Coordinates of C-alpha atoms in Angstrom, one line a residue:
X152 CA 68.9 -53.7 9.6
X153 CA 70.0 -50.3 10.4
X154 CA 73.5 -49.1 9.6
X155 CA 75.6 -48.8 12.3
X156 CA 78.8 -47.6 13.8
X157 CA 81.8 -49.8 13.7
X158 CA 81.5 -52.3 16.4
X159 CA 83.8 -51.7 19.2
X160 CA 87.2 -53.2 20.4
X161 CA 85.2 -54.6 23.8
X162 CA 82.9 -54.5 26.4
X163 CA 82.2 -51.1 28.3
X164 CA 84.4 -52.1 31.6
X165 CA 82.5 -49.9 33.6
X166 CA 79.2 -51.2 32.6
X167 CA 80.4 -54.6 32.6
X168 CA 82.3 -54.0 36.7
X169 CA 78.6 -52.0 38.1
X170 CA 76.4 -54.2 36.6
X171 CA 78.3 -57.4 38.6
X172 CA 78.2 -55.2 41.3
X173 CA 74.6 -55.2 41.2
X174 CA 74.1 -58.4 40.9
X175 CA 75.9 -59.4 43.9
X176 CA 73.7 -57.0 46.0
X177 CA 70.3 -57.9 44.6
X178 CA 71.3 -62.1 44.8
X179 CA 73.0 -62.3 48.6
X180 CA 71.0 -62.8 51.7
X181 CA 71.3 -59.8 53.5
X182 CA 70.1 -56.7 51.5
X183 CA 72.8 -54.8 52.7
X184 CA 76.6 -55.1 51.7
X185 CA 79.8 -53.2 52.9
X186 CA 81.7 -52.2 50.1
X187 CA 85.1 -54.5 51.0
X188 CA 82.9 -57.1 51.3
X189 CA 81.7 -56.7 47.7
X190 CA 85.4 -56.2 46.3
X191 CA 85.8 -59.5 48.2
X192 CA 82.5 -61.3 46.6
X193 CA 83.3 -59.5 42.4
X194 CA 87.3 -59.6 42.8
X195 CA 87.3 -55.8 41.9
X196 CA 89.8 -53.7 44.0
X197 CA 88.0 -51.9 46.8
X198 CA 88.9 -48.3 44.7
X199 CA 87.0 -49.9 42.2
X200 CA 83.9 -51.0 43.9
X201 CA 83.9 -47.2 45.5
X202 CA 84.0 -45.3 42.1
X203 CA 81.2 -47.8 41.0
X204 CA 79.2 -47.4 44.2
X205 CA 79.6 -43.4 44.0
X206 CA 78.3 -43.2 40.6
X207 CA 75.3 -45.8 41.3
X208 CA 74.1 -43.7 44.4
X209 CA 74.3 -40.1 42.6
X210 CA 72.7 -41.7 39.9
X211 CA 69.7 -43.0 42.2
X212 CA 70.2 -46.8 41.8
X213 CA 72.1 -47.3 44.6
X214 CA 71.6 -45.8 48.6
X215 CA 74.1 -45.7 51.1
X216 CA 73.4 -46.2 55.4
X217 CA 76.2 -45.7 57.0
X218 CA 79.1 -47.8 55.8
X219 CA 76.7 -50.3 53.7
X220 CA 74.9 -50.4 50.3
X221 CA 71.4 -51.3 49.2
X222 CA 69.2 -51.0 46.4
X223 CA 67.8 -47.6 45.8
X224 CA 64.1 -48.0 45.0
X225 CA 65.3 -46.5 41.6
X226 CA 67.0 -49.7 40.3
X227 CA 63.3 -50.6 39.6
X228 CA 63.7 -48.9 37.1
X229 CA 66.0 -51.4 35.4
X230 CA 63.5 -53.6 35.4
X231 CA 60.7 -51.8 34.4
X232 CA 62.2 -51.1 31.1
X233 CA 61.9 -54.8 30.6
X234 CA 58.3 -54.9 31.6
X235 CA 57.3 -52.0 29.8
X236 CA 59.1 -52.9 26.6
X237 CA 57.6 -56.6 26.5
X238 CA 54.3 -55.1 27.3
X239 CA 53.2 -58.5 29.2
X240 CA 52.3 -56.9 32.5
X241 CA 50.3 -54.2 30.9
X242 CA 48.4 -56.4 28.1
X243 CA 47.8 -59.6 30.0
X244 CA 48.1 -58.2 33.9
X245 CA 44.3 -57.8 34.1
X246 CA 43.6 -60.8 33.1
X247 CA 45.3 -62.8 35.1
X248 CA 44.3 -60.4 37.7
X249 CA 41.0 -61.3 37.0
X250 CA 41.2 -65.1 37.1
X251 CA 42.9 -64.8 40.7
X252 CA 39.9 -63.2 41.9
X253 CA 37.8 -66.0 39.8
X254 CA 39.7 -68.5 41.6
X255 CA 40.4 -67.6 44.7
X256 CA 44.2 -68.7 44.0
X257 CA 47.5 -66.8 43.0
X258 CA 47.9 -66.5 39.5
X259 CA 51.0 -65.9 37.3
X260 CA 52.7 -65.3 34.5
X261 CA 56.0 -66.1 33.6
X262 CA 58.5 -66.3 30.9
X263 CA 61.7 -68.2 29.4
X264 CA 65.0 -67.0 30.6
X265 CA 68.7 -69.0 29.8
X266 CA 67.4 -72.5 32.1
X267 CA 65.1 -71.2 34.3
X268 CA 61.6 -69.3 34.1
X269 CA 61.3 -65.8 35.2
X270 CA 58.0 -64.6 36.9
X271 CA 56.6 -61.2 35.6
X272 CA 53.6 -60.6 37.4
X273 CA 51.7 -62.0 40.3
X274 CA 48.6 -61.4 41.4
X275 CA 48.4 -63.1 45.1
X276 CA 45.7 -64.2 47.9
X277 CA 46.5 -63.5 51.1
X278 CA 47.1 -66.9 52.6
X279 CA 48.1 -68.5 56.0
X280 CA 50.2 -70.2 54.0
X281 CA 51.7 -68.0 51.6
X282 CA 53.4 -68.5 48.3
X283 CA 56.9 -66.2 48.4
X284 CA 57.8 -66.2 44.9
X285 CA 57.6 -62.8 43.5
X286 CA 57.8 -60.5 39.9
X287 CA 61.7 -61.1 39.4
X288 CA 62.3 -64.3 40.5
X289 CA 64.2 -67.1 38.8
X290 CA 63.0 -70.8 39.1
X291 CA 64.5 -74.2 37.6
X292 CA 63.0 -74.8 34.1
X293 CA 63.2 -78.4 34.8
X294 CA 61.5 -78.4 38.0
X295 CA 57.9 -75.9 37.3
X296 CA 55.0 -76.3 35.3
X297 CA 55.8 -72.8 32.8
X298 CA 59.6 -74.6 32.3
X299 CA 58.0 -78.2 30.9
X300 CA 55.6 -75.5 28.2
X301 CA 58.8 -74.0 27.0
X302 CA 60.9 -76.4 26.2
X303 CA 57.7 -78.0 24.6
X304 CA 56.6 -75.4 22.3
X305 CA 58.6 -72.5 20.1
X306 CA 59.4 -69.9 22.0
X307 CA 60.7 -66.4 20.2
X308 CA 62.9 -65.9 23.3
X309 CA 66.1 -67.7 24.9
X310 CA 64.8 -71.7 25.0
X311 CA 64.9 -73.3 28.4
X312 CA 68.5 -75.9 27.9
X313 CA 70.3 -78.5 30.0
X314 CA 70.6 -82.1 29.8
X315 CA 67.7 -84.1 29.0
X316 CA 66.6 -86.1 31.7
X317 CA 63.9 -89.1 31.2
X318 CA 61.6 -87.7 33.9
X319 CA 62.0 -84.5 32.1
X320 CA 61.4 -85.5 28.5
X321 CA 58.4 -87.2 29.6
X322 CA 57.0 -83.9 31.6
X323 CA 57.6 -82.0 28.5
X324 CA 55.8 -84.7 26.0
X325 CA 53.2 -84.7 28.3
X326 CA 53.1 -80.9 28.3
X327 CA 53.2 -81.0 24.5
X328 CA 50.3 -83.5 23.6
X329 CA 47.8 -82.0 26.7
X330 CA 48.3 -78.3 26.0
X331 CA 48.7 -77.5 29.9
X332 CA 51.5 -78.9 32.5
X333 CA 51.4 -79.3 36.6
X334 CA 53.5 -78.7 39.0
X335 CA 53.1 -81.4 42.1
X336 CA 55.0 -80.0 44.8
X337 CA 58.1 -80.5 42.3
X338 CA 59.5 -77.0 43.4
X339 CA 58.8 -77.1 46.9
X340 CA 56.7 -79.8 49.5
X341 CA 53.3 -78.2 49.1
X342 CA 53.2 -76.4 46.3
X343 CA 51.1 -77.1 43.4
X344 CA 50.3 -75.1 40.4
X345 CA 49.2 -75.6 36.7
X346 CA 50.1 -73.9 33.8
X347 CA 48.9 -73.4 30.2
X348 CA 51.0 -71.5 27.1
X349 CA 50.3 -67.9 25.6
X350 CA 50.9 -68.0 22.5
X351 CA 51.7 -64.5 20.2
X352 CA 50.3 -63.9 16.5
X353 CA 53.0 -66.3 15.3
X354 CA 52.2 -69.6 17.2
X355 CA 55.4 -68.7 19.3
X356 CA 55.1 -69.4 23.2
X357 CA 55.6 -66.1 24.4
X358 CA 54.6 -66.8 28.0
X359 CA 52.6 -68.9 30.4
X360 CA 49.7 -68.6 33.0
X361 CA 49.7 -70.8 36.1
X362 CA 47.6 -71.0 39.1
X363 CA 49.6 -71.8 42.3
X364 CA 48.0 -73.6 45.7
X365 CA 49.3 -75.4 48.8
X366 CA 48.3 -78.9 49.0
X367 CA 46.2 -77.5 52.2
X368 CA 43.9 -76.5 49.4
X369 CA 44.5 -78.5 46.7
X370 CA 46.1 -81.8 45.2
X371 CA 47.4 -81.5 41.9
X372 CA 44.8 -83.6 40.4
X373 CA 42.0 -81.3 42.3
X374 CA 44.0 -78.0 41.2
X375 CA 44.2 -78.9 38.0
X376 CA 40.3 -80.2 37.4
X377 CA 39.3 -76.6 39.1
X378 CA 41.3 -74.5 37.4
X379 CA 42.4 -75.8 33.7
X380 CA 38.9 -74.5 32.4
X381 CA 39.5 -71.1 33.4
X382 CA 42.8 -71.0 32.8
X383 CA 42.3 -72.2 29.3
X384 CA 39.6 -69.3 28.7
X385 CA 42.4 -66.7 30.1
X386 CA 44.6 -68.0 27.7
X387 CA 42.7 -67.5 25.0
X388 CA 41.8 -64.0 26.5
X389 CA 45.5 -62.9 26.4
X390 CA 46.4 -64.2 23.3
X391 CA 43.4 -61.7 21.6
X392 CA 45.0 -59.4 23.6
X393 CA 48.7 -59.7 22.4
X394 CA 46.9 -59.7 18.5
X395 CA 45.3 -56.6 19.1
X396 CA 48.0 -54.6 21.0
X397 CA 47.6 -50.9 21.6
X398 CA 49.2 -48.3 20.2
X399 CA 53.0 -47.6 20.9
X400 CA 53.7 -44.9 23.7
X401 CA 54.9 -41.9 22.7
X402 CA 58.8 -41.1 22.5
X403 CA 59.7 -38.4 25.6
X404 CA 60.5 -35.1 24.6
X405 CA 64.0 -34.8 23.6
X406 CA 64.5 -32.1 26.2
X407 CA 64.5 -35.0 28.5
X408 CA 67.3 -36.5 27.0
X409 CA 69.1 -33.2 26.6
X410 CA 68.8 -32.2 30.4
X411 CA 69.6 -35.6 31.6
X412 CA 73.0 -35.2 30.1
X413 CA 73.7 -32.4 31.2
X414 CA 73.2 -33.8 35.0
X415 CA 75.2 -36.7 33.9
X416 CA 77.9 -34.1 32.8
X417 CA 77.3 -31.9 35.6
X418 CA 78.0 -34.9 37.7
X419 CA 81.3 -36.1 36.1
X420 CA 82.8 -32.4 36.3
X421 CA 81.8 -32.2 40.2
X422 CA 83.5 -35.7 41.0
X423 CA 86.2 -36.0 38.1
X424 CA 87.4 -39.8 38.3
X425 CA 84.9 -40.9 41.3
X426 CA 82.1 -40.5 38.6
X427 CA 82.1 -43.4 35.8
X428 CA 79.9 -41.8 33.0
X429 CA 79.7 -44.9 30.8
X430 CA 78.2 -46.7 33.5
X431 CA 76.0 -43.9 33.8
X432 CA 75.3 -43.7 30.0
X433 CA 74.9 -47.5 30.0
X434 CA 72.5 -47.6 32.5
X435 CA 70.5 -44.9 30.4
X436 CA 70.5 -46.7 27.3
X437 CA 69.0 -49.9 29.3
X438 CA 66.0 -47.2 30.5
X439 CA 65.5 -46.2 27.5
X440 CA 64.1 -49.2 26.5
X441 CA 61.2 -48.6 28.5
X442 CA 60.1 -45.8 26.4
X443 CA 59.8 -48.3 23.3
X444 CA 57.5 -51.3 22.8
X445 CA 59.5 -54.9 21.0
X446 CA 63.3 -54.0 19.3
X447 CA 64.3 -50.7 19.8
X448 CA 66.4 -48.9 17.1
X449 CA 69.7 -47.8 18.0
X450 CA 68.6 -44.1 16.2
X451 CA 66.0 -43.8 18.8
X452 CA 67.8 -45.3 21.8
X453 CA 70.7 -42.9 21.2
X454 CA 67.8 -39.9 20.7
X455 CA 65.8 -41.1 24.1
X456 CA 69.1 -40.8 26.0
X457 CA 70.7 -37.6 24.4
X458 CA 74.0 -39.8 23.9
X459 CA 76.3 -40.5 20.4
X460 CA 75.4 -43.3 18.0
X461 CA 78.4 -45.1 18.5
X462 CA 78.1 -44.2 22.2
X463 CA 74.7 -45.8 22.7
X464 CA 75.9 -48.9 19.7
X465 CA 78.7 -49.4 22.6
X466 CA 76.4 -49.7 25.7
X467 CA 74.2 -52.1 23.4
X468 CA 77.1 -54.6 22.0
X469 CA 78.2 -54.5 26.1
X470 CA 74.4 -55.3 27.6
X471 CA 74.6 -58.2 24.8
X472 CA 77.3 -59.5 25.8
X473 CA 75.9 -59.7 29.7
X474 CA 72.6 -61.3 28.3
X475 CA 70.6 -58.6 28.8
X476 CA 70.2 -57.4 25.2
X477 CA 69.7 -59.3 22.0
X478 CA 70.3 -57.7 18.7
X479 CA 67.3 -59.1 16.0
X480 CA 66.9 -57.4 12.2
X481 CA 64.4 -55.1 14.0
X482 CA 67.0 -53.9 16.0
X483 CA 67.6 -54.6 19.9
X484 CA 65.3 -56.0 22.1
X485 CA 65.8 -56.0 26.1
X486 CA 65.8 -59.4 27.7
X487 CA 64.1 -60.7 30.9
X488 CA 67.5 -61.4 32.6
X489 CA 67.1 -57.9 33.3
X490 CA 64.9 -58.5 35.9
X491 CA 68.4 -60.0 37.9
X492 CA 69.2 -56.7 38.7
X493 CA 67.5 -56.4 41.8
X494 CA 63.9 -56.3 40.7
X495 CA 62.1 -59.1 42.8
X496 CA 63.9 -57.4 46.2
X497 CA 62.6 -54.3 45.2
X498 CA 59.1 -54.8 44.1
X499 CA 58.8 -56.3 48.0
X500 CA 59.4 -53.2 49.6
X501 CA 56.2 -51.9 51.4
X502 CA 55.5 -48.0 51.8
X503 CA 57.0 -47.8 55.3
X504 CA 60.6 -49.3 54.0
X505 CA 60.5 -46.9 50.9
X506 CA 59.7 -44.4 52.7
X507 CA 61.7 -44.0 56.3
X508 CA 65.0 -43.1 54.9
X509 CA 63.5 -39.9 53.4
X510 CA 61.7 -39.5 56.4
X511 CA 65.1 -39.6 58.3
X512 CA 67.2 -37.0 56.1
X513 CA 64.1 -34.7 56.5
X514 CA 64.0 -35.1 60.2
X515 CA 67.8 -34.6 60.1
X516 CA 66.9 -31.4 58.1
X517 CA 64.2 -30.2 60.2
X518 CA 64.5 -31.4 63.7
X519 CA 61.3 -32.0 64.0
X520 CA 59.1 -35.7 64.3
X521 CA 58.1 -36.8 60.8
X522 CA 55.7 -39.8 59.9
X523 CA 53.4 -41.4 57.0
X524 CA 50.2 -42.7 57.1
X525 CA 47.2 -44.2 54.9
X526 CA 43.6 -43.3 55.2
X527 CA 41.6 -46.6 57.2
X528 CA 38.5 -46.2 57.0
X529 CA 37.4 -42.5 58.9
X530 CA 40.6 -42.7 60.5
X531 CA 44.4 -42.5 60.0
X532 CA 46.9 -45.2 60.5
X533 CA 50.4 -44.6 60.8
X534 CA 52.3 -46.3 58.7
X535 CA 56.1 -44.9 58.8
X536 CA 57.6 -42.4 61.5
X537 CA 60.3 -41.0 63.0
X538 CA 61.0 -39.0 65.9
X539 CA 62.8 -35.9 66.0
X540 CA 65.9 -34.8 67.9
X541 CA 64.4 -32.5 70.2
X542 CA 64.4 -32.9 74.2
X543 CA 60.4 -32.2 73.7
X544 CA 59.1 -34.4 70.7
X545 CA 55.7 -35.8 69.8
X546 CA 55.1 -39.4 70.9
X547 CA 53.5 -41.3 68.6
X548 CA 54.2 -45.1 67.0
X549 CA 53.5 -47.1 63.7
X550 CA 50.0 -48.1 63.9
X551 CA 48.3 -45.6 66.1
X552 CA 45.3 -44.8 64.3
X553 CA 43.6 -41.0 65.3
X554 CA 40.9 -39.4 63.6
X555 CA 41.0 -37.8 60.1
X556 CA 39.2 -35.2 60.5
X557 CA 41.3 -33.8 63.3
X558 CA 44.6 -34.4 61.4
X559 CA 46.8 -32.7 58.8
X560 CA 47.4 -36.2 57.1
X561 CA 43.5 -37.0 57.5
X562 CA 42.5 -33.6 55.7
X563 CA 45.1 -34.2 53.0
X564 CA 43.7 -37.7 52.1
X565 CA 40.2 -36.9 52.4
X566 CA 40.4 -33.8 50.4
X567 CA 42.1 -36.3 47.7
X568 CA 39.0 -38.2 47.3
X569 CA 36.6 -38.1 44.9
X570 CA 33.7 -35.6 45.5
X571 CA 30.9 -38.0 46.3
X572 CA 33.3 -40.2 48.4
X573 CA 34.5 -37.3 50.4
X574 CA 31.1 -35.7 51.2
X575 CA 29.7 -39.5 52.2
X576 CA 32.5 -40.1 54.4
X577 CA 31.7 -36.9 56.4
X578 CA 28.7 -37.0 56.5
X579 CA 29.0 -40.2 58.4
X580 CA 31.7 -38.5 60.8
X581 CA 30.2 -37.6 64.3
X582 CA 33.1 -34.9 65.3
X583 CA 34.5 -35.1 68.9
X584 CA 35.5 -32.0 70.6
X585 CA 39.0 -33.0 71.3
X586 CA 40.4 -29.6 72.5
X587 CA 38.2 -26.4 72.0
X588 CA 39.8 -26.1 68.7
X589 CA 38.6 -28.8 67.6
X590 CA 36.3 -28.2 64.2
X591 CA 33.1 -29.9 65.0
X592 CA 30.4 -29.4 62.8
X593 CA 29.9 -30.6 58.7
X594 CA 29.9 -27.5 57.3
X595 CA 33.1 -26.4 59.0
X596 CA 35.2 -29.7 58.1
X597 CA 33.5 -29.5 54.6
X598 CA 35.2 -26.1 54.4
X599 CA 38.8 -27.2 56.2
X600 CA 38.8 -30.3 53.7
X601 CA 38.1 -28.2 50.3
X602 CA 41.1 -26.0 51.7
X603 CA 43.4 -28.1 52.1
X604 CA 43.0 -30.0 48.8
X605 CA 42.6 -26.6 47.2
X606 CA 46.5 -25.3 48.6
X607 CA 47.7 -28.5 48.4
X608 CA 49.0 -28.9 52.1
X609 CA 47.1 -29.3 55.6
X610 CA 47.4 -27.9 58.9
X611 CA 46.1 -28.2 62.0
X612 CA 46.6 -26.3 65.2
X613 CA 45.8 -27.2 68.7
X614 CA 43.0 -29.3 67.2
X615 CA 44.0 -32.9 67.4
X616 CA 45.9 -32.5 71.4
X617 CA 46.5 -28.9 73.0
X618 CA 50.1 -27.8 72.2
X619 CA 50.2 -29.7 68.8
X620 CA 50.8 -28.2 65.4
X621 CA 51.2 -30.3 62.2
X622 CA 51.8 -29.5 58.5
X623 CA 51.2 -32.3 55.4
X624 CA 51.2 -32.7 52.4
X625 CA 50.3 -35.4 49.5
X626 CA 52.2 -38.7 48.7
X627 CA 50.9 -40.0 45.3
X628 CA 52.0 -43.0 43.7
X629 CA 52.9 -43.4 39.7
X630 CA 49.4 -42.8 38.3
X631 CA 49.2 -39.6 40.3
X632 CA 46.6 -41.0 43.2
X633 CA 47.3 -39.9 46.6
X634 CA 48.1 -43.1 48.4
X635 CA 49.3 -41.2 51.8
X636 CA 50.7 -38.4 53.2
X637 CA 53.5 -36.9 55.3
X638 CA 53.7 -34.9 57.5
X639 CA 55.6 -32.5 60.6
X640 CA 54.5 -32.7 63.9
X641 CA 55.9 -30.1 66.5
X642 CA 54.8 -27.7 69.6
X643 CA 52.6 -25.2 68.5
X644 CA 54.7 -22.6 70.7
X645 CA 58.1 -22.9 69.1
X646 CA 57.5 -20.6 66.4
X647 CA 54.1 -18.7 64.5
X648 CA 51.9 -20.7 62.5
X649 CA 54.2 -17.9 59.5
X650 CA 57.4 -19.1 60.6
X651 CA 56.8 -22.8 60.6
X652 CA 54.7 -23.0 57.2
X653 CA 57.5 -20.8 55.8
X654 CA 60.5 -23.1 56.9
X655 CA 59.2 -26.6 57.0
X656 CA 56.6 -26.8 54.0
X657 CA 59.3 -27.2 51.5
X658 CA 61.1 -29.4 52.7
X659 CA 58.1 -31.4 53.5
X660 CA 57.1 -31.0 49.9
X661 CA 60.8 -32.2 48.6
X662 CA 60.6 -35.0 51.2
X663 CA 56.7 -36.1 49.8
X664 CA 58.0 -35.8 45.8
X665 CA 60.9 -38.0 46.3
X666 CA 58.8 -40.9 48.2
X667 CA 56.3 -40.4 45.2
X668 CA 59.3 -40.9 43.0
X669 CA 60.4 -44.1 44.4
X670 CA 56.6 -45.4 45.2
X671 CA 56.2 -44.7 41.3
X672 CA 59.1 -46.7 40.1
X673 CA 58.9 -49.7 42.8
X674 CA 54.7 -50.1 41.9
X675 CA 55.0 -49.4 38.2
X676 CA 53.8 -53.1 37.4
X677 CA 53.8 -54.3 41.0
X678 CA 51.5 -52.4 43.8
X679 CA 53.2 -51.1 46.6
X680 CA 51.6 -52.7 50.2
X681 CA 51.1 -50.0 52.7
X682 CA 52.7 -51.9 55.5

């Protein structure tokens, strides 16, 4: 194993205090908690709880409304180191992905954690009857399908424990000598699912596959007679899959590391004792896992965050202590109780609730009305909006749909699609005269739509409703697709088309990068729905 600095006296007390405050806001009911009331729920002192909540908002993990707290869509990326540094989602996503669509049924995968099974991935069908469990989310061992394969094969990872039951040791014998376990409505009245093992290069259980149903569809004995077959061929998919993995990501630049201490610096010199910088540096070290793929060194964990040896050793003995970390003669390897930490309420969040607090600080900003919307079919659909503060404002709700080609948003989305999509979609479009403005013909929209996506912003004036100018710009998710776009709306006569591209485009653009930023982390392994 690698040489190492001394270990320390004890835990980082920072670490250990923000991380429970964490936990406490991703476990409760409500997602949004008052700051005495979390000093009430951790047993911290209320000055406490306010340095910790200061440093997790400036640091992106944490958002403040008004006198509460909630997640920031950046806590996601907590969990995503997890994800990305078991590599499960990425290797064996698709083909689970590819037996729900064989199937017709949800399909997940999940893996050991402490007692219970954690969820990774699912890939859902949109049901009547829907199945609510989500990436993140902890179950019983002792009471689901993936808990009686654990405890029945080796697994490299933290063993499902607690006291043998009979009905239990016979579920997990039974799970042992057929290869597969089920689930009859054991969980919840209705629920069904079966479940077969993944096993790595080394026999090891490293994870299991399970179809889920509702007995509306299914029995357990039908569920499992349909879907063992398939499931059985996936499994054998995956396990290729984990023997051949792909190449290691590259290490990020150390620049990265370099300037994101500096900010973390920048940020403890600004607010002095209000800013805890070993929470800060602990929560880096935990990110940095999701540059690596299996243990991670302490060398390069110290490197990927810009931070000491004995710095970075010290976040690492602390996140082991919590559970979240174990040390193995590799070196340290992040564990799926990570996921705790706010990651199944996060990857729910839909475009419009990611997006309509940025839409409200720009509006704040601006004045002006601001919304979001998604390209359906030749038209737009609004998807997230707010109005602005103005005695004259544009009146427009979520889910008004209006034509693309007469809208900023519209031009911006259809300029983002490939060029054979774009020129069939309009060349379909019969263009209304809306106002005389209006652009009517093929070759002029052609020309409008290879503008926009050529300057990287649209605008329209007077086209869409007399009066009405509008200004937008791209929203793209992590893989760099434009998913939607925002944009301004406001009277044409307030100001000259100079003026208003000259004041509001940048904040439009800041306003589009940082929903991008969020949309990236919160649909890294889990897509965002558009509302």
């Amino acid at each position: 194993m690698e040489q190492t600095a001394a270990t320390p006296a004890g835990p980082v007390g920072p670490l250990v205090r923000g991380l429970d405050v964490l936990r406490v806001l991703a476990a409760g009911p409500e997602p949004r908690r008052h700051p005495g009331d979390l000093a009430r729920v951790t047993g911290l002192a209320r000055s406490t709880v306010d340095r910790i909540a200061t440093t997790l908002v400036r640091v992106g993990v944490l958002r403040a409304e008004g006198r509460e707290l909630l997640l920031a869509p950046g806590a996601a990326e907590l969990g995503n180191a997890y994800l990305a540094s078991c590599g499960l989602p990425e290797l064996l996503g698709p083909h689970a992905a590819s037996l729900a669509g064989v199937l017709d049924e949800s399909v997940s995968l999940a893996v050991p954690d402490g007692d219970g099974v954690r969820f990774l991935t699912r890939s859902a069908r949109r049901r009547a009857m829907a199945i609510s469990l989500r990436p993140g989310d902890l179950l019983p061992a002792a009471r689901c399908a993936a808990g009686a394969l654990f405890a029945a094969g080796r697994d490299g990872d933290r063993p499902a424990r607690g006291p043998g039951t009979p009905a239990r040791d016979r579920r997990v014998a039974e799970a042992h000598a057929r290869g597969f376990a089920v689930d009859d409505q054991m969980i919840e009245p209705g629920l069904v699912a079966v479940a077969v093992p993944v096993r790595g290069p080394d026999g090891a259980v490293v994870c299991a596959v399970g179809v889920e149903s509702h007995t509306s569809r299914h029995s357990a004995a039908s569920l499992e007679e349909r879907a063992l077959p398939a499931l059985r061929r996936t499994a054998a998919a995956m396990e290729e899959a984990l023997a051949c993995p792909p190449a290691p990501a590259t290490h990020p630049a150390p620049l990265v590391a370099t300037a994101a201490g500096a900010r973390k610096d920048a940020l403890k010199e600004e607010l002095g004792a209000g800013f805890l910088q070993s929470l800060a540096r602990g929560l880096d070290v935990l990110r940095a896992f999701g540059s690596l793929r299996g243990p991670a060194r302490l060398t390069d964990l110290a490197r990927l965050t810009g931070q000491p040896r004995a710095t970075a050793r010290r976040s690492l003995l602390t996140l082991r202590h919590l559970g979240y970390v174990r040390e193995e003669e590799a070196g340290f390897r992040l564990l799926p109780r990570v996921l705790e930490l706010g990651y199944a309420r996060l990857c729910a969040l839909t475009l419009p609730e990611i997006a309509t607090p940025h839409l409200v600080d720009l509006v704040g900003r601006v004045r002006e009305s601001a919304s979001v919307a998604v390209l359906d079919g030749d038209d737009i659909r609004y998807v997230a909006r707010v109005a602005g503060s103005r005695i004259m404002r544009i009146d427009i709700g979520v889910g008004t749909r209006l034509p693309a080609y007469a809208t900023s948003m519209g031009r911006v989305l259809l300029g983002a699609l490939p060029a054979a999509e774009r020129a069939a979609r309009l060349g379909r479009i019969t263009p209304e005269a809306l106002t005389p403005h209006t652009l009517t013909t093929r070759e002029e929209l052609e020309k409008a739509v290879t503008a926009t996506a050529e300057r990287g912003h649209g605008w329209v004036e007077r086209e869409l409703e007399e009066g009405l100018r509008s200004l937008a710009v791209p929203v793209t998710d992590g893989a760099g697709r434009v998913v939607a776009a925002v944009n301004i709306a406001l009277l044409a006569g307030r100001a000259t088309p100079e003026e208003s591209l000259a004041v509001l485009l940048p904040p439009l653009r800041e306003t589009a990068a940082l929903i991008s930023t969020d949309l990236a982390a919160v649909g890294r392994f889990s897509p965002v729905a558009p509302g």
